[in-house]
Short mmCIF file of C-alpha atoms and ligand atoms in Angstrom, two decimals:
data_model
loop_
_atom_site.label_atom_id
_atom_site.label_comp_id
_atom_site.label_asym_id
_atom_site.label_seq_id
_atom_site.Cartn_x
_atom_site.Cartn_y
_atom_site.Cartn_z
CA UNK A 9 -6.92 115.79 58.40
CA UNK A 10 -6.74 113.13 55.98
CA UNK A 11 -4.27 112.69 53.10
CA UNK A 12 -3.25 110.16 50.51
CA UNK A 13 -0.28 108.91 48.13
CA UNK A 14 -0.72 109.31 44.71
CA UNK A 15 2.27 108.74 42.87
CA UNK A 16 5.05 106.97 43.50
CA UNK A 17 8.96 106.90 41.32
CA UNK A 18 12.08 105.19 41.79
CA UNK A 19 15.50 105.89 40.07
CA UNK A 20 18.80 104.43 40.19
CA UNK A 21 21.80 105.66 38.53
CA UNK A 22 23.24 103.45 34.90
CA UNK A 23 26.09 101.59 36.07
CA UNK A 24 25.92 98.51 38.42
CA UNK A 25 28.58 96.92 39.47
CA UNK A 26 27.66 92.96 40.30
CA UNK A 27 29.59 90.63 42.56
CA UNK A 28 31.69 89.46 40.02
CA UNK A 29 33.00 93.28 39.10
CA UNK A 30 34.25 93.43 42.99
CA UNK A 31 35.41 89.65 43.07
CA UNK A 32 37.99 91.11 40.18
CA UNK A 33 39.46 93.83 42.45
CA UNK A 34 39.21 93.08 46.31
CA UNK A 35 39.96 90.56 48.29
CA UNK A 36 35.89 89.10 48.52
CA UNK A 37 33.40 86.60 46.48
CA UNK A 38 30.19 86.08 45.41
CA UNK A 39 29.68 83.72 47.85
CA UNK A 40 30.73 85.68 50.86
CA UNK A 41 28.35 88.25 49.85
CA UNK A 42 25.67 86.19 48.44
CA UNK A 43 25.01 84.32 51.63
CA UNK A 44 26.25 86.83 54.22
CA UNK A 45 24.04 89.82 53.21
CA UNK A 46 21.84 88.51 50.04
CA UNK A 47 23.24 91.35 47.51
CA UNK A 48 24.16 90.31 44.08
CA UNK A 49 24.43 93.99 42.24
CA UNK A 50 24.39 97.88 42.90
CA UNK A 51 24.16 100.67 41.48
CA UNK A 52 26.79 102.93 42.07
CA UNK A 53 28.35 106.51 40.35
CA UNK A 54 24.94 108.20 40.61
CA UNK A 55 24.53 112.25 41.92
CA UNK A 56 21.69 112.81 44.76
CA UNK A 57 20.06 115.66 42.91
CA UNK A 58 19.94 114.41 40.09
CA UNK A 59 18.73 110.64 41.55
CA UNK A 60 16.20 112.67 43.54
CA UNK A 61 14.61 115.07 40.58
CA UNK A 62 14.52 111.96 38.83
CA UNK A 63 12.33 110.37 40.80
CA UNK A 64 10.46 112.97 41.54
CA UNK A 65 9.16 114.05 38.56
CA UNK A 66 8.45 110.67 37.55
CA UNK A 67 6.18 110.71 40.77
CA UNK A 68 4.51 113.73 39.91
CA UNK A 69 3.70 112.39 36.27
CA UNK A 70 1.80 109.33 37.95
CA UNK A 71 -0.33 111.74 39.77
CA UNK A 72 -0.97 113.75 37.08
CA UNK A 73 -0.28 117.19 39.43
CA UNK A 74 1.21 120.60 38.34
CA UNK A 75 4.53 120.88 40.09
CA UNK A 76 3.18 124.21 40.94
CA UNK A 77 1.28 122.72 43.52
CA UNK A 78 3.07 120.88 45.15
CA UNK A 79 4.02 123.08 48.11
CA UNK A 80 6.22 120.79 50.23
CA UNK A 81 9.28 119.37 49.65
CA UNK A 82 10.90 116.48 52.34
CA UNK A 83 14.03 115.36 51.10
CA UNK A 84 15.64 112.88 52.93
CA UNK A 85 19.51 112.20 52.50
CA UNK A 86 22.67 111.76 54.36
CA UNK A 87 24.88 112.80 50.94
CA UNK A 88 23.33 115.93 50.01
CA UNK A 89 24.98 117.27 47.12
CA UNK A 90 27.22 120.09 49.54
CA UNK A 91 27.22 120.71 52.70
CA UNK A 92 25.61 124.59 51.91
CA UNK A 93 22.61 125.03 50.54
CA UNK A 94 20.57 121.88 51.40
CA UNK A 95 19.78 119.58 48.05
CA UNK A 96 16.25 120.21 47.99
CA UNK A 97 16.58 123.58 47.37
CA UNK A 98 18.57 122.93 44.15
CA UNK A 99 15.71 119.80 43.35
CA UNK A 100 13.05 123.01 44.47
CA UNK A 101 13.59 124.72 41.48
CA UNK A 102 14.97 121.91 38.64
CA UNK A 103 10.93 120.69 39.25
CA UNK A 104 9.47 123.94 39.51
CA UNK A 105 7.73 123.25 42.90
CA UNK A 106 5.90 125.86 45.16
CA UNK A 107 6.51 127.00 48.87
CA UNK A 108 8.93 125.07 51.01
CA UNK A 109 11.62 122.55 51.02
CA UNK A 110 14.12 121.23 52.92
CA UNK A 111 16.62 117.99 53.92
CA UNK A 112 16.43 115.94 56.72
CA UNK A 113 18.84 113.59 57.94
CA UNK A 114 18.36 110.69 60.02
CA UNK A 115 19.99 108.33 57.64
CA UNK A 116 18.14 104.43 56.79
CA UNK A 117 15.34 105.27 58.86
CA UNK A 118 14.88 108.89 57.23
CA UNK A 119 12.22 108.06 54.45
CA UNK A 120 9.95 106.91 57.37
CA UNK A 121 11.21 110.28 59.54
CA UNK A 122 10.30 112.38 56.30
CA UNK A 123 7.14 110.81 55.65
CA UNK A 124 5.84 111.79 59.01
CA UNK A 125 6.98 114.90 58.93
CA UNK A 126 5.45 115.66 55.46
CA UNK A 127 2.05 114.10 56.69
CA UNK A 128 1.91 116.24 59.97
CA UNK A 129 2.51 119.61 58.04
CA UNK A 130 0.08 118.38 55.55
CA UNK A 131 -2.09 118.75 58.93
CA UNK A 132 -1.43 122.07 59.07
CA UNK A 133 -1.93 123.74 56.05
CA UNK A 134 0.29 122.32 52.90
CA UNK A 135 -1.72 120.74 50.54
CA UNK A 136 0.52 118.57 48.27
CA UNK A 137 3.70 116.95 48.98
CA UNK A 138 6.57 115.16 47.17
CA UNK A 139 8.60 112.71 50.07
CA UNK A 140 11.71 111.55 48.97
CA UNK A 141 14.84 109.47 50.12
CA UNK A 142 17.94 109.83 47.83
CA UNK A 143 21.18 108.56 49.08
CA UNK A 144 24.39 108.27 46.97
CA UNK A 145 26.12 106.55 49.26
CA UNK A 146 29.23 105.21 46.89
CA UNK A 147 30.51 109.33 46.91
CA UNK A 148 31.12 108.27 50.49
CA UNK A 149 32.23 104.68 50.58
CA UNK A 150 36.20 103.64 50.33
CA UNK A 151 35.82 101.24 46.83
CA UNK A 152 38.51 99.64 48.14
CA UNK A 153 37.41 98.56 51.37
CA UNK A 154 35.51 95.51 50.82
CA UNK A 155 33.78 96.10 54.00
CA UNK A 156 31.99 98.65 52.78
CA UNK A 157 31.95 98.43 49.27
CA UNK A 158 29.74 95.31 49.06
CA UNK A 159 26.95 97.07 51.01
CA UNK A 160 26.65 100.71 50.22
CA UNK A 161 25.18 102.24 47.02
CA UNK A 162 23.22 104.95 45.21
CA UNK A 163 19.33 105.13 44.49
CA UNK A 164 16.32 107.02 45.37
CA UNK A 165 12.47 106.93 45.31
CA UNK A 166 9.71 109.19 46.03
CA UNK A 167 5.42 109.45 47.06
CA UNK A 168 3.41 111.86 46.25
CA UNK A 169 1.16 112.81 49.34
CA UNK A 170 -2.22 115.01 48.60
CA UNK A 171 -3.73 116.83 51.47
CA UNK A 172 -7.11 116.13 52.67
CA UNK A 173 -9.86 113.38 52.42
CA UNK A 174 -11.46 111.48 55.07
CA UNK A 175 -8.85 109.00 55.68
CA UNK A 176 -5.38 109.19 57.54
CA UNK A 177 -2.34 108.34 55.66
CA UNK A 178 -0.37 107.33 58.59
CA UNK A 179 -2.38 104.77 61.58
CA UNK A 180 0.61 104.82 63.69
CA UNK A 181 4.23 105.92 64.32
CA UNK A 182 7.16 104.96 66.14
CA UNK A 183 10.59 107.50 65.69
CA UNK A 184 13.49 107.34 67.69
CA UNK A 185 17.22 107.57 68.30
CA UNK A 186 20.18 106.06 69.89
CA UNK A 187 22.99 108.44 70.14
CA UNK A 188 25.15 106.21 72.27
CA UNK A 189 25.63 104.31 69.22
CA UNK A 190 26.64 107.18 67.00
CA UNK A 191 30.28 105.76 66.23
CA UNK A 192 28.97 102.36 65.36
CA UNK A 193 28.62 104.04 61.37
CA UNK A 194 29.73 107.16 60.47
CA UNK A 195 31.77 108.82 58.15
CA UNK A 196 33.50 112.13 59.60
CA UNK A 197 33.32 115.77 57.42
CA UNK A 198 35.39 114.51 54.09
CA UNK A 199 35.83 111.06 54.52
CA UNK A 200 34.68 107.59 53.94
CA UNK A 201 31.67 105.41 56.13
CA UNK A 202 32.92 103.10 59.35
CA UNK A 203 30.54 100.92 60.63
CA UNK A 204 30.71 98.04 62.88
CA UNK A 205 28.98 95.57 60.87
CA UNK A 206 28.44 93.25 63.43
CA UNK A 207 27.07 95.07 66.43
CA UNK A 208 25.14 97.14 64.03
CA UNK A 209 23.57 93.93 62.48
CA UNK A 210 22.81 92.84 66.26
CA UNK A 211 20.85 95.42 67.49
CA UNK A 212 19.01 96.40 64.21
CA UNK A 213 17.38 93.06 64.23
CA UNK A 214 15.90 94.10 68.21
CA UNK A 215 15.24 97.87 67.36
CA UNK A 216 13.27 96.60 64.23
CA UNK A 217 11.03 94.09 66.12
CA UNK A 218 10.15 96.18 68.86
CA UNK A 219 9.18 99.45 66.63
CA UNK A 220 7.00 97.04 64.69
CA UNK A 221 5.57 95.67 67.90
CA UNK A 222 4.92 99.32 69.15
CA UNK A 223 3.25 100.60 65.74
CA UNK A 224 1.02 97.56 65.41
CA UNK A 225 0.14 97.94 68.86
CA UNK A 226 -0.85 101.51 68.46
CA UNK A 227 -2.93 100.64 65.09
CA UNK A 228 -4.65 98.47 66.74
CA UNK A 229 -3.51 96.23 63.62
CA UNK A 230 -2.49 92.42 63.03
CA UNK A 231 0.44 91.20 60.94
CA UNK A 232 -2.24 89.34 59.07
CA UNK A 233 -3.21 92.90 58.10
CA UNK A 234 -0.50 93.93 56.16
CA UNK A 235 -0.30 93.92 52.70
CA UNK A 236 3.57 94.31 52.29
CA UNK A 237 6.56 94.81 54.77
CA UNK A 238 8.81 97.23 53.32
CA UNK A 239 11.92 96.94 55.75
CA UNK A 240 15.18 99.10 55.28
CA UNK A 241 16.86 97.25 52.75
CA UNK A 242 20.85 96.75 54.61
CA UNK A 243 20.95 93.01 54.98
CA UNK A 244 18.56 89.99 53.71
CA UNK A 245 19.60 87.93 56.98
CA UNK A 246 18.45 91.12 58.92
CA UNK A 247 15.47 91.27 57.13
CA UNK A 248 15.10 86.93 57.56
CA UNK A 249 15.66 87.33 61.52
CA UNK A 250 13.30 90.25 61.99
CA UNK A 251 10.95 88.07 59.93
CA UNK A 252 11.53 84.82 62.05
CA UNK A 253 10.65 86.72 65.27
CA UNK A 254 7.92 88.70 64.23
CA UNK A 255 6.53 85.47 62.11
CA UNK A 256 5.34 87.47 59.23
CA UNK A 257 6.44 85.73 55.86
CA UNK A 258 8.84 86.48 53.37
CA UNK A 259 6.57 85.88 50.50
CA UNK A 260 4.73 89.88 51.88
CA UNK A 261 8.07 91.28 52.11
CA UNK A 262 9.34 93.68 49.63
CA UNK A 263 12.96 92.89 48.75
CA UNK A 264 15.30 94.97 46.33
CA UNK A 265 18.44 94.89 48.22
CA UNK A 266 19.65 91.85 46.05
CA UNK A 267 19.75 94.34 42.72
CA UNK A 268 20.07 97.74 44.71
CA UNK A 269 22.28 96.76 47.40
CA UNK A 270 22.04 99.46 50.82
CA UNK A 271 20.74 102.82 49.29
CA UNK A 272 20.30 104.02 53.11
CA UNK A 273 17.53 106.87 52.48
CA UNK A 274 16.64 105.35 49.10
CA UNK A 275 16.21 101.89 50.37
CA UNK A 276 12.43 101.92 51.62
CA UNK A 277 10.78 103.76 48.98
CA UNK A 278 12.77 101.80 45.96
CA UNK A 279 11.50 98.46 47.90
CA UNK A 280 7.58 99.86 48.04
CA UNK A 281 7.69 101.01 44.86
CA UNK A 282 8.81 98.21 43.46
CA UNK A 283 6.19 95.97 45.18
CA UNK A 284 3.68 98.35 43.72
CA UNK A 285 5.17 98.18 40.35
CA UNK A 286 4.92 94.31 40.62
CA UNK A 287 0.78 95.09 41.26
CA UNK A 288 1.15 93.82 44.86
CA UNK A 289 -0.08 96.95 46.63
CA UNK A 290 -3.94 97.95 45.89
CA UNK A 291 -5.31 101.01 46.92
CA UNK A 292 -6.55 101.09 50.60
CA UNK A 293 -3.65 98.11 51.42
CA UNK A 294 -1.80 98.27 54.56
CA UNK A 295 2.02 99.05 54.43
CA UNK A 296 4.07 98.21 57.21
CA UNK A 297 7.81 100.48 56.54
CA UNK A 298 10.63 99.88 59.16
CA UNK A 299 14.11 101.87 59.00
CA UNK A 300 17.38 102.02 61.37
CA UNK A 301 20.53 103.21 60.58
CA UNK A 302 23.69 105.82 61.42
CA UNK A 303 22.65 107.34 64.54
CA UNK A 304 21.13 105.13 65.27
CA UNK A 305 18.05 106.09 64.39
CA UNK A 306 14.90 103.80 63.35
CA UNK A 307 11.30 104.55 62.38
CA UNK A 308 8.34 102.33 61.53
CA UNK A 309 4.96 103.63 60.23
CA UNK A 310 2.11 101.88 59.14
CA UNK A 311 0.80 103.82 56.32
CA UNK A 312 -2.06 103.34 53.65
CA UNK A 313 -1.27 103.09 50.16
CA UNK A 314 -3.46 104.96 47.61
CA UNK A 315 -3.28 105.14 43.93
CA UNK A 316 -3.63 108.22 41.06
CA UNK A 317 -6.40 110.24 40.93
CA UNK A 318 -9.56 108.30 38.70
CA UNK A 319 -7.46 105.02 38.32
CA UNK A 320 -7.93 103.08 41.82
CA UNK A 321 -6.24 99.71 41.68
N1 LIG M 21 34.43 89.59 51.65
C1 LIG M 21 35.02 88.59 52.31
N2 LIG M 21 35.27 88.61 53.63
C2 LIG M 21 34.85 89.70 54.30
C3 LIG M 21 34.24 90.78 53.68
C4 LIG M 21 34.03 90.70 52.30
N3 LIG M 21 33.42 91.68 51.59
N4 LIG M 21 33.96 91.72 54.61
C5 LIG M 21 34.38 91.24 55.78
N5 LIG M 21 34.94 90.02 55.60
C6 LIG M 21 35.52 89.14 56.61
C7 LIG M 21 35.89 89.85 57.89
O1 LIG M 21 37.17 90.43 57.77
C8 LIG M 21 35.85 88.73 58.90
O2 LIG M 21 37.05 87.98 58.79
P1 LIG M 21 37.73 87.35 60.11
O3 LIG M 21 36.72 86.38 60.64
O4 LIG M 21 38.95 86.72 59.56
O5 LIG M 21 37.97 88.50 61.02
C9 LIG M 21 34.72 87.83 58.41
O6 LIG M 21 34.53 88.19 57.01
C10 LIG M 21 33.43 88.01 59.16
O7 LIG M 21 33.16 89.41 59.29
P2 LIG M 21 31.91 89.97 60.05
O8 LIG M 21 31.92 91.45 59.98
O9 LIG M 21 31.80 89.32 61.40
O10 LIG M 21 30.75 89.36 59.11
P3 LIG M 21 29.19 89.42 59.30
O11 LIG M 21 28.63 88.08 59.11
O12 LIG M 21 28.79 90.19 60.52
O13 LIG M 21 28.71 90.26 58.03
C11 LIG M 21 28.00 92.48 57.51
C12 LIG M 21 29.17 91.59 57.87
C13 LIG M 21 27.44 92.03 56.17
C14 LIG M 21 28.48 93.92 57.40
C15 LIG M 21 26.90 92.37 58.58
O14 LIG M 21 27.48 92.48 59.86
C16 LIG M 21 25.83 93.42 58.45
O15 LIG M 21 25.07 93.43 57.50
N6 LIG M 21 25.71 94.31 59.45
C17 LIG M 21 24.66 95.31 59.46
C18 LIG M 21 24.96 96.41 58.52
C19 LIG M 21 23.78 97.32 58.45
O16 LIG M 21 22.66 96.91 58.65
N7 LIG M 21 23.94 98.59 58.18
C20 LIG M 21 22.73 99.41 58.13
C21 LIG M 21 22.96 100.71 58.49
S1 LIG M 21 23.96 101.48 57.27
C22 LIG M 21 23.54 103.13 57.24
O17 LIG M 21 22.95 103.65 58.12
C23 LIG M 21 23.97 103.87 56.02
#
């Protein structure tokens, strides 16, 4: 079964908050957070539900499809709205979508999780699916630890995926988990994310480079290949490091973080559809996604990118 993105939205709650706005009130500086993780502004105050409708209608539009038929919803999110009922159940019904939905947690490297999950059920029998990450990760981060409060912050964006076709959406996979490593971020029922920056920074840089290795190994595909890296967006050294090893360049790498700042779920989609917004994804392009985060988790995919019905790039 073949199947093919269509539409693609991003959304980001009003208020930012720049370096300058957190110089004023904790102990930090531009500088320190310029050159140790490449963030300048965030977005920050926004709701998941709403971040993820948002997004998701604004998907849909681009595709031009009912939201009557779209009969799968994957929302990935590690702040859903309440802990009872899951968020997309709430986002089910604001956008008038058909048969099922559901959250799925496995935090930065959950839009990746979600999009395989969404393109093996649109293997067995959905049609039309709406895949979206949507974190609001400030309802969760202590804006008084500076930390934390640098890094984390709110944002979503979402594909539509159509069912069918002669080509595969996804060429190869690579999901897994770590839970040995499940206190190096968390943030306990109630209260506010812990992570060990360092150790965290340490082995995402490894897990990245060898779930890229694995998924262009299993492609059969080169890095010359790919069209546009679109790597979790927690740190721009990370994102430098796994570059230097892997020797892909910089200039094919989608980068957001420095306006967007670590949206966890939110972070891969808002840097893919930003490349695509900046015309450097065509239809039929290689994309190369790679997530880790709380768990830890991480996910890679290599995926190919499509465009809206009768208007190929
Ligand atoms: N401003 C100024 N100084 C700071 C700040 C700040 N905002 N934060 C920490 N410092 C200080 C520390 O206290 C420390 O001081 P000390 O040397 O006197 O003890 C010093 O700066 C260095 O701290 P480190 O933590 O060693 O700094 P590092 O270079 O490792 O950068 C960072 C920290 C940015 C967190 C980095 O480790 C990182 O990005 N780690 C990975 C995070 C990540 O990828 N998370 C993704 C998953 S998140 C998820 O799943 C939701």
């Amino acid at each position: 079964m073949g199947a093919r993105i269509t539409g693609w939205a991003s959304a980001v709650p009003p208020t930012v908050v720049t370096n300058a706005d957190l110089e004023a009130r904790l102990d930090t500086n531009d500088a320190w957070i310029t050159e140790r993780t490449g963030i300048r502004a965030r977005h920050v105050g926004g709701v998941t539900s709403a971040l993820t409708v948002e997004s998701g209608r604004r998907a849909m539009a681009m595709a031009g499809v009912d939201p009557a038929s779209v009969d799968l919803l994957v929302l990935s999110t590690t702040t859903p709205d309440q802990v009872v009922p899951a968020t997309s159940s709430s986002v089910h019904h604001e956008l008038g979508l058909s048969g099922a939905a559901f959250d799925l947690n496995a935090a930065c490297a959950g839009f990746v999780y979600a999009l395989v999950v969404a393109d093996s059920l649109l293997g067995s029998g959905f049609r039309r699916a709406l895949v979206i990450g949507s974190d609001a990760l400030s309802a969760i981060t202590d804006q008084q630890d500076r930390s934390t409060a640098v890094l984390f912050a709110d944002g979503a964006g979402a594909l539509v995926v159509e069912g069918g076709g002669p080509e595969p959406l996804l060429l190869a996979q690579d999901l897994g988990v770590d839970g040995s490593a499940a206190r190096l971020i968390y943030s306990d029922r109630g209260g506010y994310m812990v992570m060990e920056g360092r150790e965290v920074y340490r082995r995402a840089v490894r897990i990245v480079v060898e779930s890229v290795g694995r998924v262009l190994e299993q492609a059969k595909v080169k890095l010359d290949d790919i069209a546009v890296f679109a790597p979790h967006q927690a740190n721009l050294r990370i994102i430098e490091a796994v570059n230097a090893r892997l020797g892909f360049p910089m200039e094919k790498t989608a980068v957001v973080l420095d306006r967007t700042g670590n949206t966890s779920s939110g972070s891969i989609p808002l840097a893919l559809v930003a490349a695509a917004e900046q015309g450097r994804l065509r239809d039929g392009d290689l994309v190369l996604l790679s997530g880790f985060g709380a768990g830890m988790t991480w996910a890679s995919a290599i995926a190919r990118w499509g465009a809206p019905p009768g208007r190929p790039a």
